[in-house]
PDB file of C-alpha atoms in Angstrom:
ATOM      1  CA  VAL B   1       0.000   0.000   0.000  1.00 64.00           C
ATOM      2  CA  LEU B   2       2.847   2.410   0.779  1.00 69.00           C
ATOM      3  CA  LYS B   3       4.203   2.176  -2.763  1.00 77.00           C
ATOM      4  CA  ASP B   4       0.923   2.827  -4.568  1.00 84.00           C
ATOM      5  CA  PRO B   5      -2.011   3.711  -2.273  1.00 87.00           C
ATOM      6  CA  ASP B   6      -4.145   4.903  -5.190  1.00 89.00           C
ATOM      7  CA  LYS B   7      -4.035   1.431  -6.756  1.00 90.00           C
ATOM      8  CA  PHE B   8      -5.462  -0.070  -3.542  1.00 86.00           C
ATOM      9  CA  LYS B   9      -7.994   2.710  -3.147  1.00 86.00           C
ATOM     10  CA  LYS B  10      -9.314   2.026  -6.666  1.00 89.00           C
ATOM     11  CA  ALA B  11      -9.470  -1.708  -5.973  1.00 88.00           C
ATOM     12  CA  LEU B  12     -11.355  -1.146  -2.711  1.00 87.00           C
ATOM     13  CA  ALA B  13     -13.783   1.261  -4.377  1.00 88.00           C
ATOM     14  CA  LYS B  14     -15.104  -1.644  -6.456  1.00 88.00           C
ATOM     15  CA  THR B  15     -15.953  -3.671  -3.347  1.00 92.00           C
ATOM     16  CA  ARG B  16     -17.794  -3.378  -0.052  1.00 90.00           C
ATOM     17  CA  LEU B  17     -14.606  -4.260   1.819  1.00 89.00           C
ATOM     18  CA  VAL B  18     -13.490  -1.991   4.621  1.00 87.00           C
ATOM     19  CA  PRO B  19      -9.818  -2.140   5.643  1.00 89.00           C
ATOM     20  CA  THR B  20      -9.287  -2.926   9.312  1.00 91.00           C
ATOM     21  CA  ALA B  21      -5.510  -2.647   9.202  1.00 92.00           C
ATOM     22  CA  LEU B  22      -2.515  -1.646   7.169  1.00 90.00           C
ATOM     23  CA  ASP B  23       0.451  -3.966   7.533  1.00 88.00           C
ATOM     24  CA  TRP B  24       3.356  -1.545   7.923  1.00 83.00           C
ATOM     25  CA  SER B  25       5.548  -4.437   8.938  1.00 72.00           C
ATOM     26  CA  ASN B  26       8.588  -4.275  11.142  1.00 71.00           C
ATOM     27  CA  CYS B  27      10.699  -1.979  13.265  1.00 82.00           C
ATOM     28  CA  SER B  28      14.065  -3.399  12.232  1.00 86.00           C
ATOM     29  CA  ALA B  29      15.210  -0.205  10.509  1.00 90.00           C
ATOM     30  CA  ILE B  30      13.795   1.970  13.316  1.00 90.00           C
ATOM     31  CA  CYS B  31      16.175   0.225  15.711  1.00 90.00           C
ATOM     32  CA  SER B  32      19.103   0.309  13.311  1.00 87.00           C
ATOM     33  CA  ASP B  33      22.304   2.155  14.120  1.00 86.00           C
ATOM     34  CA  ASP B  34      22.203   3.415  10.517  1.00 88.00           C
ATOM     35  CA  GLU B  35      20.800   6.946  10.864  1.00 90.00           C
ATOM     36  CA  LYS B  36      19.648   7.152   7.210  1.00 92.00           C
ATOM     37  CA  ALA B  37      17.834   3.820   7.401  1.00 90.00           C
ATOM     38  CA  ARG B  38      16.222   4.813  10.706  1.00 91.00           C
ATOM     39  CA  GLN B  39      15.014   8.145   9.301  1.00 93.00           C
ATOM     40  CA  LYS B  40      13.645   6.517   6.144  1.00 92.00           C
ATOM     41  CA  SER B  41      11.776   3.974   8.246  1.00 92.00           C
ATOM     42  CA  LEU B  42      10.293   6.722  10.435  1.00 94.00           C
ATOM     43  CA  ASP B  43       9.284   8.667   7.324  1.00 94.00           C
ATOM     44  CA  ASP B  44       7.619   5.503   5.989  1.00 92.00           C
ATOM     45  CA  LEU B  45       5.782   5.046   9.291  1.00 95.00           C
ATOM     46  CA  ARG B  46       4.559   8.646   9.131  1.00 95.00           C
ATOM     47  CA  ARG B  47       3.362   8.004   5.577  1.00 93.00           C
ATOM     48  CA  ALA B  48       1.628   4.791   6.697  1.00 94.00           C
ATOM     49  CA  ILE B  49      -0.214   6.824   9.352  1.00 96.00           C
ATOM     50  CA  ASP B  50      -1.379   9.281   6.684  1.00 95.00           C
ATOM     51  CA  ILE B  51      -2.493   6.435   4.401  1.00 94.00           C
ATOM     52  CA  ALA B  52      -4.323   4.664   7.246  1.00 95.00           C
ATOM     53  CA  HIS B  53      -6.138   7.932   7.969  1.00 95.00           C
ATOM     54  CA  ASP B  54      -7.029   8.287   4.295  1.00 93.00           C
ATOM     55  CA  PHE B  55      -8.285   4.676   4.111  1.00 92.00           C
ATOM     56  CA  LYS B  56     -10.000   5.024   7.503  1.00 93.00           C
ATOM     57  CA  ALA B  57      -8.080   1.941   8.612  1.00 94.00           C
ATOM     58  CA  PRO B  58      -8.236   1.780  12.417  1.00 96.00           C
ATOM     59  CA  ASN B  59      -4.959  -0.161  12.791  1.00 96.00           C
ATOM     60  CA  ILE B  60      -1.407  -0.197  11.497  1.00 96.00           C
ATOM     61  CA  ILE B  61       0.272  -3.508  12.272  1.00 95.00           C
ATOM     62  CA  VAL B  62       3.816  -3.101  13.559  1.00 94.00           C
ATOM     63  CA  VAL B  63       6.173  -6.053  14.079  1.00 93.00           C
ATOM     64  CA  PRO B  64       9.097  -5.804  16.544  1.00 92.00           C
ATOM     65  CA  PRO B  65      12.646  -5.765  15.105  1.00 91.00           C
ATOM     66  CA  ARG B  66      13.453  -8.985  13.268  1.00 90.00           C
ATOM     67  CA  LEU B  67      16.460 -11.133  14.082  1.00 89.00           C
ATOM     68  CA  LYS B  68      17.182 -11.676  10.373  1.00 87.00           C
ATOM     69  CA  SER B  69      17.242  -8.238   8.838  1.00 84.00           C
ATOM     70  CA  PRO B  70      19.578  -6.223   6.649  1.00 85.00           C
ATOM     71  CA  TYR B  71      20.041  -4.055   9.752  1.00 83.00           C
ATOM     72  CA  LYS B  72      22.060  -5.198  12.732  1.00 79.00           C
ATOM     73  CA  ALA B  73      19.509  -6.234  15.346  1.00 73.00           C
ATOM     74  CA  PRO B  74      20.165  -4.727  18.772  1.00 86.00           C
ATOM     75  CA  ASP B  75      19.746  -6.863  21.871  1.00 91.00           C
ATOM     76  CA  ALA B  76      16.231  -7.108  23.331  1.00 93.00           C
ATOM     77  CA  ARG B  77      16.758  -4.487  26.047  1.00 94.00           C
ATOM     78  CA  THR B  78      18.232  -1.933  23.615  1.00 93.00           C
ATOM     79  CA  ALA B  79      15.520  -2.543  20.988  1.00 93.00           C
ATOM     80  CA  ARG B  80      12.765  -2.195  23.593  1.00 94.00           C
ATOM     81  CA  GLN B  81      14.318   1.023  24.941  1.00 95.00           C
ATOM     82  CA  MET B  82      14.660   2.486  21.443  1.00 93.00           C
ATOM     83  CA  LEU B  83      11.006   1.711  20.726  1.00 95.00           C
ATOM     84  CA  LEU B  84       9.995   3.275  24.058  1.00 96.00           C
ATOM     85  CA  GLU B  85      11.760   6.472  23.012  1.00 95.00           C
ATOM     86  CA  ILE B  86      10.490   6.570  19.423  1.00 93.00           C
ATOM     87  CA  LEU B  87       6.909   5.245  19.464  1.00 95.00           C
ATOM     88  CA  PRO B  88       5.184   7.783  21.765  1.00 96.00           C
ATOM     89  CA  LYS B  89       5.483  10.499  19.104  1.00 97.00           C
ATOM     90  CA  TYR B  90       4.182   8.190  16.372  1.00 97.00           C
ATOM     91  CA  GLY B  91       1.494   6.765  18.624  1.00 97.00           C
ATOM     92  CA  GLU B  92       0.242  10.314  19.186  1.00 98.00           C
ATOM     93  CA  LEU B  93       0.314  11.016  15.438  1.00 98.00           C
ATOM     94  CA  ALA B  94      -1.612   7.775  14.827  1.00 98.00           C
ATOM     95  CA  HIS B  95      -4.183   8.641  17.493  1.00 98.00           C
ATOM     96  CA  GLN B  96      -4.706  12.111  15.995  1.00 98.00           C
ATOM     97  CA  ALA B  97      -5.147  10.478  12.571  1.00 98.00           C
ATOM     98  CA  GLY B  98      -7.831   8.115  13.903  1.00 97.00           C
ATOM     99  CA  THR B  99      -5.692   5.000  13.719  1.00 97.00           C
ATOM    100  CA  CYS B 100      -3.508   2.981  16.076  1.00 97.00           C
ATOM    101  CA  LEU B 101      -0.086   1.341  15.927  1.00 97.00           C
ATOM    102  CA  THR B 102      -0.914  -2.237  16.867  1.00 97.00           C
ATOM    103  CA  ILE B 103       2.174  -4.191  17.839  1.00 96.00           C
ATOM    104  CA  GLU B 104       2.048  -7.844  16.875  1.00 95.00           C
ATOM    105  CA  PRO B 105       3.987 -10.207  19.129  1.00 95.00           C
ATOM    106  CA  VAL B 106       5.975 -12.635  16.998  1.00 92.00           C
ATOM    107  CA  VAL B 107       7.755 -15.917  17.806  1.00 92.00           C
ATOM    108  CA  ARG B 108      11.127 -15.563  19.500  1.00 93.00           C
ATOM    109  CA  SER B 109      12.901 -17.301  16.645  1.00 93.00           C
ATOM    110  CA  SER B 110      11.932 -14.343  14.405  1.00 91.00           C
ATOM    111  CA  VAL B 111      12.089 -11.134  16.443  1.00 93.00           C
ATOM    112  CA  VAL B 112      14.328  -9.569  19.077  1.00 93.00           C
ATOM    113  CA  CYS B 113      11.701  -8.734  21.691  1.00 94.00           C
ATOM    114  CA  LEU B 114       7.973  -8.492  22.512  1.00 95.00           C
ATOM    115  CA  HIS B 115       6.971 -12.130  21.943  1.00 95.00           C
ATOM    116  CA  THR B 116       3.814 -12.458  24.067  1.00 96.00           C
ATOM    117  CA  LEU B 117       0.660 -10.481  24.661  1.00 97.00           C
ATOM    118  CA  ALA B 118       1.743  -9.877  28.265  1.00 97.00           C
ATOM    119  CA  GLU B 119       5.073  -8.400  27.123  1.00 97.00           C
ATOM    120  CA  VAL B 120       3.404  -6.110  24.594  1.00 97.00           C
ATOM    121  CA  ALA B 121       0.690  -5.088  27.082  1.00 98.00           C
ATOM    122  CA  ALA B 122       3.386  -4.162  29.638  1.00 97.00           C
ATOM    123  CA  PHE B 123       5.162  -2.213  26.890  1.00 97.00           C
ATOM    124  CA  CYS B 124       1.906  -0.392  26.030  1.00 97.00           C
ATOM    125  CA  ARG B 125       1.327   0.457  29.700  1.00 97.00           C
ATOM    126  CA  GLU B 126       4.823   1.895  29.873  1.00 97.00           C
ATOM    127  CA  LEU B 127       4.280   3.926  26.683  1.00 96.00           C
ATOM    128  CA  ASN B 128       0.924   5.167  27.953  1.00 95.00           C
ATOM    129  CA  SER B 129      -0.178   6.226  24.462  1.00 96.00           C
ATOM    130  CA  PRO B 130      -3.751   5.903  23.192  1.00 96.00           C
ATOM    131  CA  GLY B 131      -2.240   5.385  19.731  1.00 97.00           C
ATOM    132  CA  VAL B 132      -0.362   2.180  20.578  1.00 98.00           C
ATOM    133  CA  ALA B 133      -2.014  -1.183  21.291  1.00 98.00           C
ATOM    134  CA  LEU B 134      -1.563  -4.830  20.303  1.00 97.00           C
ATOM    135  CA  VAL B 135      -2.806  -7.425  17.881  1.00 96.00           C
ATOM    136  CA  ALA B 136      -3.318 -10.998  19.029  1.00 95.00           C
ATOM    137  CA  ASP B 137      -2.509 -13.619  16.387  1.00 91.00           C
ATOM    138  CA  PHE B 138      -3.698 -17.124  17.236  1.00 85.00           C
ATOM    139  CA  SER B 139      -0.991 -18.856  15.169  1.00 84.00           C
ATOM    140  CA  ILE B 140       1.739 -17.016  17.098  1.00 88.00           C
ATOM    141  CA  MET B 141      -0.068 -17.376  20.403  1.00 90.00           C
ATOM    142  CA  ALA B 142      -0.280 -21.155  19.844  1.00 84.00           C
ATOM    143  CA  GLU B 143       3.516 -21.251  19.868  1.00 88.00           C
ATOM    144  CA  GLU B 144       4.422 -18.557  22.416  1.00 92.00           C
ATOM    145  CA  GLU B 145       1.618 -18.562  24.991  1.00 93.00           C
ATOM    146  CA  THR B 146       1.070 -21.179  27.693  1.00 92.00           C
ATOM    147  CA  SER B 147      -2.612 -20.242  27.944  1.00 92.00           C
ATOM    148  CA  LEU B 148      -4.681 -18.520  25.269  1.00 90.00           C
ATOM    149  CA  HIS B 149      -7.208 -17.436  27.890  1.00 93.00           C
ATOM    150  CA  GLY B 150      -4.433 -16.100  30.113  1.00 95.00           C
ATOM    151  CA  ALA B 151      -2.847 -14.310  27.163  1.00 95.00           C
ATOM    152  CA  PHE B 152      -6.067 -12.427  26.417  1.00 95.00           C
ATOM    153  CA  LEU B 153      -6.442 -11.538  30.083  1.00 96.00           C
ATOM    154  CA  SER B 154      -2.840 -10.273  30.088  1.00 95.00           C
ATOM    155  CA  GLY B 155      -3.418  -8.256  26.925  1.00 96.00           C
ATOM    156  CA  GLY B 156      -6.536  -6.742  28.449  1.00 95.00           C
ATOM    157  CA  ARG B 157      -7.618  -3.385  27.135  1.00 96.00           C
ATOM    158  CA  TYR B 158      -4.647  -3.244  24.764  1.00 98.00           C
ATOM    159  CA  VAL B 159      -5.981  -6.027  22.504  1.00 97.00           C
ATOM    160  CA  ARG B 160      -7.227  -4.025  19.553  1.00 96.00           C
ATOM    161  CA  GLN B 161      -7.286  -6.611  16.768  1.00 95.00           C
ATOM    162  CA  VAL B 162      -7.314 -10.409  16.586  1.00 93.00           C
ATOM    163  CA  HIS B 163      -5.993 -12.590  13.768  1.00 88.00           C
ATOM    164  CA  LEU B 164      -7.930 -15.846  13.697  1.00 82.00           C
ATOM    165  CA  SER B 165      -5.788 -18.737  12.555  1.00 75.00           C
ATOM    166  CA  SER B 166      -4.353 -22.035  13.664  1.00 63.00           C
ATOM    167  CA  ARG B 167      -0.690 -23.032  13.839  1.00 61.00           C
ATOM    168  CA  ARG B 168      -0.796 -23.689  10.111  1.00 63.00           C
ATOM    169  CA  ARG B 169      -2.855 -20.525   9.529  1.00 58.00           C
ATOM    170  CA  ARG B 170      -6.245 -22.196   9.240  1.00 60.00           C
ATOM    171  CA  MET B 171      -9.317 -21.145  11.176  1.00 61.00           C
ATOM    172  CA  PRO B 172      -9.040 -22.037  14.886  1.00 57.00           C
ATOM    173  CA  GLY B 173     -10.321 -25.505  15.725  1.00 61.00           C
ATOM    174  CA  GLN B 174      -9.679 -26.976  12.283  1.00 63.00           C
ATOM    175  CA  GLU B 175      -6.575 -28.854  13.430  1.00 60.00           C
ATOM    176  CA  SER B 176      -6.365 -31.501  16.141  1.00 58.00           C
ATOM    177  CA  GLU B 177      -3.573 -29.708  18.064  1.00 55.00           C
ATOM    178  CA  ASP B 178      -5.804 -26.622  18.337  1.00 49.00           C
ATOM    179  CA  ALA B 179      -8.207 -28.348  20.695  1.00 48.00           C
ATOM    180  CA  ARG B 180      -7.158 -26.014  23.493  1.00 48.00           C
TER     181      ARG B 180
END
């Protein structure tokens, strides 16, 4: 969508679909020690906020910094601290634009930090921004959470969007290991 929002706008105009989220993707470049890459990523995030406002999309999905990235991944503590310093401004911009940065916890084999709903909820509490919340993804929760019920309780008021899927990205309950 960032590359050609008009193309998507035209496509949506021919349907009754309403976007619920823009997938901005990940914070790897935001946490980079490369100043140019970091600034470009922040500019892209600002543009994503403008596009989400234009599309009336209530959420922008944000993934924590990836372990495998063209940018050197900082350790978990450093990445989390960098995000704590950077995201309040962009959370406020998102809130003013009528959207929200929804952080998606991702499996620990893929990202540096923020792997569970509880971790992201604690992060959101610390940020204290109405423009930052979380998205719960059942396929990730099936791997990272010990209790789906407990995860939702931990996420609490910060759960803003839910991705329904199984471990293999089917609808929940369609696989035998999803019985829980």
